[in-house]
C-alpha cells in the first residue's frame, strides 16, 4: 500500500495512474485533477442541496479560480484518524444496539420500533464510513476486535441492568459522539472557510462530507433525546454509569485516532 506522501505525489499525475494507485484523502484536490468525478457518497443528499456545477478543470479555468492544492500532511493525518475513529465508533454503536435489543424488547415490547430505528441509523452510519475508508484507503483501527467485544459487553450488560440503564448507556455514548462530530465539523468548516477566502473553493466531495457529518451528528443527538425521553436519568446508579461510559468512549476515541 503506498504511503500518504507517495499518494499525494501520485495525485499530480493521476491521468497516468494504474488502477491500484487510487487517491488517498484527496477531498480538496479533485477539481484540480478532473480525471474522474468523485462518486456520490450518499444517496440521501437531496439533489437541490448539491452544487449545480461540480468542479472540474474546465470550470476552474473558466472562473479563473486558482487550482486547488492537495491536502497538507497535517490535513491528511487529521482526516485519516477522523475517518478511522468514526468507523470504530459506528461499529461500536451497531454492536451496542445489537446486544441491547433482545433483552430490552423481551421485557418492553413497545420499545422494538425505537431500538430498530436507532440500530438502522447506526448501520447506515457504519456503512457510510466503511465505504469512505475503502475508497480513501484508510486503515481501520488495530483495536477493531477489542472494540467489538467491549461494545457487545457494554450493550448486553446495560440491557441486563434494565431499560433505564440501557437508555443511560445511549445517552452517555451519544453525548460523547455528538461532541466528537462537532469537533470534526469545526475543523472541516475552518478549512472550508479558508479555501473560500483564498478563492479556491471546496470540492463537491468535501462539501458532501461536511453535510453527511452534520446529518450523522444530528441523528446521534436524536438518539440522545430518545434516551432521555425513555428515562435514562432514572438509571441507578446514573452518575457512576454515565461517567464510566463517557470516560470509556473518550479513551476509545483517543486510542482509535492513533492506533
Ligand atoms: Fe452513529
Ligand atoms: Fe447513535
Short mmCIF file of C-alpha atoms and ligand atoms in Angstrom, two decimals:
data_model
loop_
_atom_site.label_atom_id
_atom_site.label_comp_id
_atom_site.label_asym_id
_atom_site.label_seq_id
_atom_site.Cartn_x
_atom_site.Cartn_y
_atom_site.Cartn_z
CA UNK A 1 0.00 0.00 0.00
CA UNK A 2 1.51 3.40 -0.94
CA UNK A 3 2.20 5.86 1.85
CA UNK A 4 0.20 9.04 2.15
CA UNK A 5 3.17 11.05 0.88
CA UNK A 6 3.55 8.79 -2.15
CA UNK A 7 -0.12 9.10 -2.86
CA UNK A 8 -0.01 12.88 -2.66
CA UNK A 9 2.70 12.84 -5.30
CA UNK A 10 0.72 10.41 -7.42
CA UNK A 11 -2.27 12.76 -7.42
CA UNK A 12 -0.44 15.20 -9.66
CA UNK A 13 -0.28 12.71 -12.50
CA UNK A 14 -3.39 10.70 -11.86
CA UNK A 15 -4.22 10.58 -15.56
CA UNK A 16 -1.37 8.11 -15.95
CA UNK A 17 -2.15 6.13 -12.82
CA UNK A 18 -2.75 2.43 -12.82
CA UNK A 19 -6.00 1.36 -11.11
CA UNK A 20 -4.16 0.19 -8.00
CA UNK A 21 -2.97 3.74 -7.28
CA UNK A 22 -6.20 5.13 -6.00
CA UNK A 23 -6.43 8.51 -4.30
CA UNK A 24 -5.96 8.84 -0.58
CA UNK A 25 -7.82 11.63 1.21
CA UNK A 26 -7.83 13.99 -1.74
CA UNK A 27 -11.09 15.64 -0.75
CA UNK A 28 -9.74 19.09 -1.57
CA UNK A 29 -7.95 18.20 -4.77
CA UNK A 30 -10.32 16.59 -7.28
CA UNK A 31 -11.26 19.73 -9.14
CA UNK A 32 -7.63 20.32 -10.00
CA UNK A 33 -7.41 16.82 -11.39
CA UNK A 34 -10.74 16.19 -13.09
CA UNK A 35 -9.66 12.73 -14.18
CA UNK A 36 -12.87 11.34 -12.85
CA UNK A 37 -15.64 12.99 -10.94
CA UNK A 38 -15.94 11.69 -7.36
CA UNK A 39 -18.77 9.29 -6.93
CA UNK A 40 -21.79 10.45 -4.91
CA UNK A 41 -21.07 9.45 -1.34
CA UNK A 42 -24.62 9.14 -0.14
CA UNK A 43 -27.98 8.99 -1.78
CA UNK A 44 -29.84 10.86 0.97
CA UNK A 45 -28.50 14.28 -0.01
CA UNK A 46 -31.31 15.97 -1.93
CA UNK A 47 -30.27 16.93 -5.46
CA UNK A 48 -31.19 20.55 -4.74
CA UNK A 49 -28.57 20.65 -1.99
CA UNK A 50 -25.77 19.52 -4.28
CA UNK A 51 -23.65 22.07 -6.10
CA UNK A 52 -25.24 22.57 -9.52
CA UNK A 53 -21.88 22.73 -11.28
CA UNK A 54 -19.48 20.09 -10.00
CA UNK A 55 -15.94 21.42 -10.05
CA UNK A 56 -13.77 20.48 -13.00
CA UNK A 57 -10.60 21.75 -14.57
CA UNK A 58 -12.65 23.36 -17.32
CA UNK A 59 -14.86 25.18 -14.83
CA UNK A 60 -11.87 26.27 -12.78
CA UNK A 61 -10.23 27.73 -15.89
CA UNK A 62 -13.43 29.50 -16.92
CA UNK A 63 -13.86 31.06 -13.49
CA UNK A 64 -10.14 31.87 -13.17
CA UNK A 65 -10.09 30.07 -9.85
CA UNK A 66 -6.64 29.11 -8.62
CA UNK A 67 -6.05 25.35 -8.88
CA UNK A 68 -6.95 23.53 -5.72
CA UNK A 69 -3.95 22.49 -3.67
CA UNK A 70 -3.53 18.92 -2.42
CA UNK A 71 -4.03 18.30 1.26
CA UNK A 72 -1.15 19.07 3.58
CA UNK A 73 0.33 16.21 5.58
CA UNK A 74 -1.33 17.54 8.73
CA UNK A 75 -4.73 17.63 6.98
CA UNK A 76 -4.25 14.10 5.68
CA UNK A 77 -3.32 12.90 9.15
CA UNK A 78 -6.40 14.58 10.61
CA UNK A 79 -8.78 13.03 8.08
CA UNK A 80 -7.06 9.67 8.35
CA UNK A 81 -7.60 9.48 12.10
CA UNK A 82 -11.04 11.13 11.95
CA UNK A 83 -12.41 8.58 9.50
CA UNK A 84 -10.81 5.70 11.39
CA UNK A 85 -12.31 6.73 14.72
CA UNK A 86 -15.69 7.43 13.13
CA UNK A 87 -15.81 3.94 11.68
CA UNK A 88 -14.81 2.43 15.04
CA UNK A 89 -17.48 4.46 16.84
CA UNK A 90 -20.21 3.41 14.45
CA UNK A 91 -19.10 -0.21 14.67
CA UNK A 92 -19.45 0.03 18.46
CA UNK A 93 -22.86 1.71 18.19
CA UNK A 94 -24.29 -1.03 15.98
CA UNK A 95 -22.99 -3.71 18.35
CA UNK A 96 -24.32 -1.97 21.46
CA UNK A 97 -27.83 -1.88 19.96
CA UNK A 98 -27.48 -5.43 18.63
CA UNK A 99 -26.69 -6.67 22.14
CA UNK A 100 -29.26 -4.47 23.90
CA UNK A 101 -32.21 -5.20 21.67
CA UNK A 102 -33.14 -8.81 22.62
CA UNK A 103 -33.31 -8.30 26.42
CA UNK A 104 -34.89 -4.85 26.15
CA UNK A 105 -37.51 -5.85 23.59
CA UNK A 106 -38.35 -9.03 25.51
CA UNK A 107 -39.06 -7.01 28.65
CA UNK A 108 -40.52 -3.94 26.90
CA UNK A 109 -42.01 -4.94 23.52
CA UNK A 110 -43.20 -1.38 22.87
CA UNK A 111 -39.54 -0.33 22.51
CA UNK A 112 -38.97 -2.57 19.47
CA UNK A 113 -39.59 0.20 16.87
CA UNK A 114 -37.31 2.64 18.71
CA UNK A 115 -34.47 0.13 19.06
CA UNK A 116 -34.81 -0.82 15.39
CA UNK A 117 -34.88 2.82 14.31
CA UNK A 118 -31.70 3.64 16.23
CA UNK A 119 -29.95 0.47 15.05
CA UNK A 120 -30.89 1.14 11.42
CA UNK A 121 -29.44 4.64 11.59
CA UNK A 122 -26.23 3.35 13.18
CA UNK A 123 -25.95 0.67 10.49
CA UNK A 124 -26.26 3.41 7.87
CA UNK A 125 -23.51 5.46 9.55
CA UNK A 126 -21.26 2.39 9.75
CA UNK A 127 -21.83 1.61 6.09
CA UNK A 128 -21.02 5.20 5.11
CA UNK A 129 -17.68 5.19 6.93
CA UNK A 130 -16.82 1.69 5.70
CA UNK A 131 -17.19 2.96 2.15
CA UNK A 132 -15.11 6.08 2.86
CA UNK A 133 -12.31 4.03 4.43
CA UNK A 134 -12.25 1.67 1.46
CA UNK A 135 -12.35 4.49 -1.08
CA UNK A 136 -9.57 6.51 0.55
CA UNK A 137 -7.59 3.50 1.73
CA UNK A 138 -7.65 4.45 5.38
CA UNK A 139 -6.79 1.55 7.63
CA UNK A 140 -9.29 0.59 10.32
CA UNK A 141 -8.17 0.80 13.92
CA UNK A 142 -5.99 -2.07 15.13
CA UNK A 143 -8.31 -2.16 18.16
CA UNK A 144 -11.25 -3.29 15.97
CA UNK A 145 -11.70 -6.73 17.63
CA UNK A 146 -11.28 -5.25 21.11
CA UNK A 147 -13.95 -2.63 20.45
CA UNK A 148 -16.24 -5.33 19.06
CA UNK A 149 -16.01 -7.29 22.29
CA UNK A 150 -16.23 -4.21 24.52
CA UNK A 151 -19.28 -2.77 22.72
CA UNK A 152 -21.13 -6.07 22.83
CA UNK A 153 -20.37 -6.46 26.54
CA UNK A 154 -21.48 -2.88 27.22
CA UNK A 155 -24.73 -3.32 25.33
CA UNK A 156 -25.56 -6.65 26.92
CA UNK A 157 -24.53 -5.53 30.41
CA UNK A 158 -26.60 -2.36 30.40
CA UNK A 159 -29.62 -4.16 28.92
CA UNK A 160 -29.45 -6.75 31.70
CA UNK A 161 -29.42 -3.88 34.23
CA UNK A 162 -32.72 -2.70 32.77
CA UNK A 163 -34.36 -0.30 30.35
CA UNK A 164 -33.17 2.81 32.20
CA UNK A 165 -29.54 1.65 32.25
CA UNK A 166 -29.69 0.80 28.54
CA UNK A 167 -31.02 4.29 27.83
CA UNK A 168 -28.37 5.83 30.10
CA UNK A 169 -25.76 4.00 28.03
CA UNK A 170 -27.19 5.55 24.86
CA UNK A 171 -27.29 8.99 26.50
CA UNK A 172 -23.64 8.73 27.60
CA UNK A 173 -22.36 7.38 24.28
CA UNK A 174 -24.28 9.88 22.17
CA UNK A 175 -23.16 12.79 24.32
CA UNK A 176 -19.52 11.92 23.64
CA UNK A 177 -20.08 11.05 19.98
CA UNK A 178 -22.07 14.23 19.36
CA UNK A 179 -19.22 16.31 20.78
CA UNK A 180 -16.71 14.30 18.77
CA UNK A 181 -18.53 15.00 15.49
CA UNK A 182 -18.89 18.65 16.42
CA UNK A 183 -15.13 18.94 16.92
CA UNK A 184 -14.52 17.38 13.49
CA UNK A 185 -17.03 19.70 11.88
CA UNK A 186 -15.37 22.74 13.44
CA UNK A 187 -12.04 21.77 11.86
CA UNK A 188 -13.54 21.00 8.44
CA UNK A 189 -15.60 24.18 8.38
CA UNK A 190 -12.46 26.15 9.24
CA UNK A 191 -10.69 24.57 6.25
CA UNK A 192 -13.67 25.32 4.04
CA UNK A 193 -13.78 28.95 5.14
CA UNK A 194 -10.08 29.39 4.39
CA UNK A 195 -10.46 27.78 0.96
CA UNK A 196 -13.41 30.01 0.13
CA UNK A 197 -11.43 33.09 1.18
CA UNK A 198 -8.45 32.05 -0.94
CA UNK A 199 -10.74 31.73 -3.97
CA UNK A 200 -10.10 28.02 -4.38
CA UNK A 201 -13.48 26.95 -3.02
CA UNK A 202 -14.21 23.46 -1.74
CA UNK A 203 -14.68 20.37 -3.85
CA UNK A 204 -18.04 18.69 -4.17
CA UNK A 205 -16.77 15.67 -2.27
CA UNK A 206 -15.55 17.79 0.62
CA UNK A 207 -18.87 19.65 0.77
CA UNK A 208 -20.74 16.33 0.80
CA UNK A 209 -18.53 15.07 3.63
CA UNK A 210 -19.44 18.09 5.74
CA UNK A 211 -23.15 17.62 5.00
CA UNK A 212 -23.00 13.94 5.87
CA UNK A 213 -21.13 14.56 9.12
CA UNK A 214 -23.78 17.11 10.09
CA UNK A 215 -26.57 14.66 9.29
CA UNK A 216 -24.91 11.87 11.27
CA UNK A 217 -24.19 14.22 14.20
CA UNK A 218 -27.86 15.26 14.22
CA UNK A 219 -29.01 11.64 14.22
CA UNK A 220 -26.72 10.85 17.17
CA UNK A 221 -28.21 13.76 19.09
CA UNK A 222 -31.68 12.49 18.19
CA UNK A 223 -30.73 9.17 19.84
CA UNK A 224 -29.62 11.10 22.90
CA UNK A 225 -33.03 12.78 23.07
CA UNK A 226 -34.82 9.43 22.71
CA UNK A 227 -32.76 8.00 25.58
CA UNK A 228 -33.59 10.90 27.89
CA UNK A 229 -37.28 10.69 26.91
CA UNK A 230 -37.19 7.00 27.87
CA UNK A 231 -35.95 7.57 31.41
CA UNK A 232 -32.19 7.37 31.01
CA UNK A 233 -31.82 9.62 34.03
CA UNK A 234 -33.77 7.12 36.16
CA UNK A 235 -30.95 4.58 35.84
CA UNK A 236 -29.27 3.57 39.06
CA UNK A 237 -26.52 4.48 39.66
CA UNK A 238 -26.94 7.08 36.89
CA UNK A 239 -23.92 9.28 37.63
CA UNK A 240 -21.49 6.40 38.03
CA UNK A 241 -22.80 4.55 34.98
CA UNK A 242 -22.78 7.51 32.61
CA UNK A 243 -19.42 8.81 33.84
CA UNK A 244 -17.76 5.43 33.37
CA UNK A 245 -19.26 5.01 29.88
CA UNK A 246 -18.35 8.54 28.82
CA UNK A 247 -14.80 8.05 30.08
CA UNK A 248 -14.61 4.78 28.17
CA UNK A 249 -15.82 6.49 24.99
CA UNK A 250 -13.24 9.26 25.29
CA UNK A 251 -10.49 6.72 25.85
CA UNK A 252 -11.62 4.61 22.89
CA UNK A 253 -11.72 7.70 20.65
CA UNK A 254 -8.22 8.74 21.77
CA UNK A 255 -6.81 5.28 21.12
CA UNK A 256 -8.60 4.77 17.79
CA UNK A 257 -7.29 8.09 16.47
CA UNK A 258 -3.74 6.83 16.99
CA UNK A 259 -3.77 3.04 16.69
FE1 LIG B 1 -23.91 6.60 14.61
FE1 LIG B 2 -26.03 6.95 17.69
#
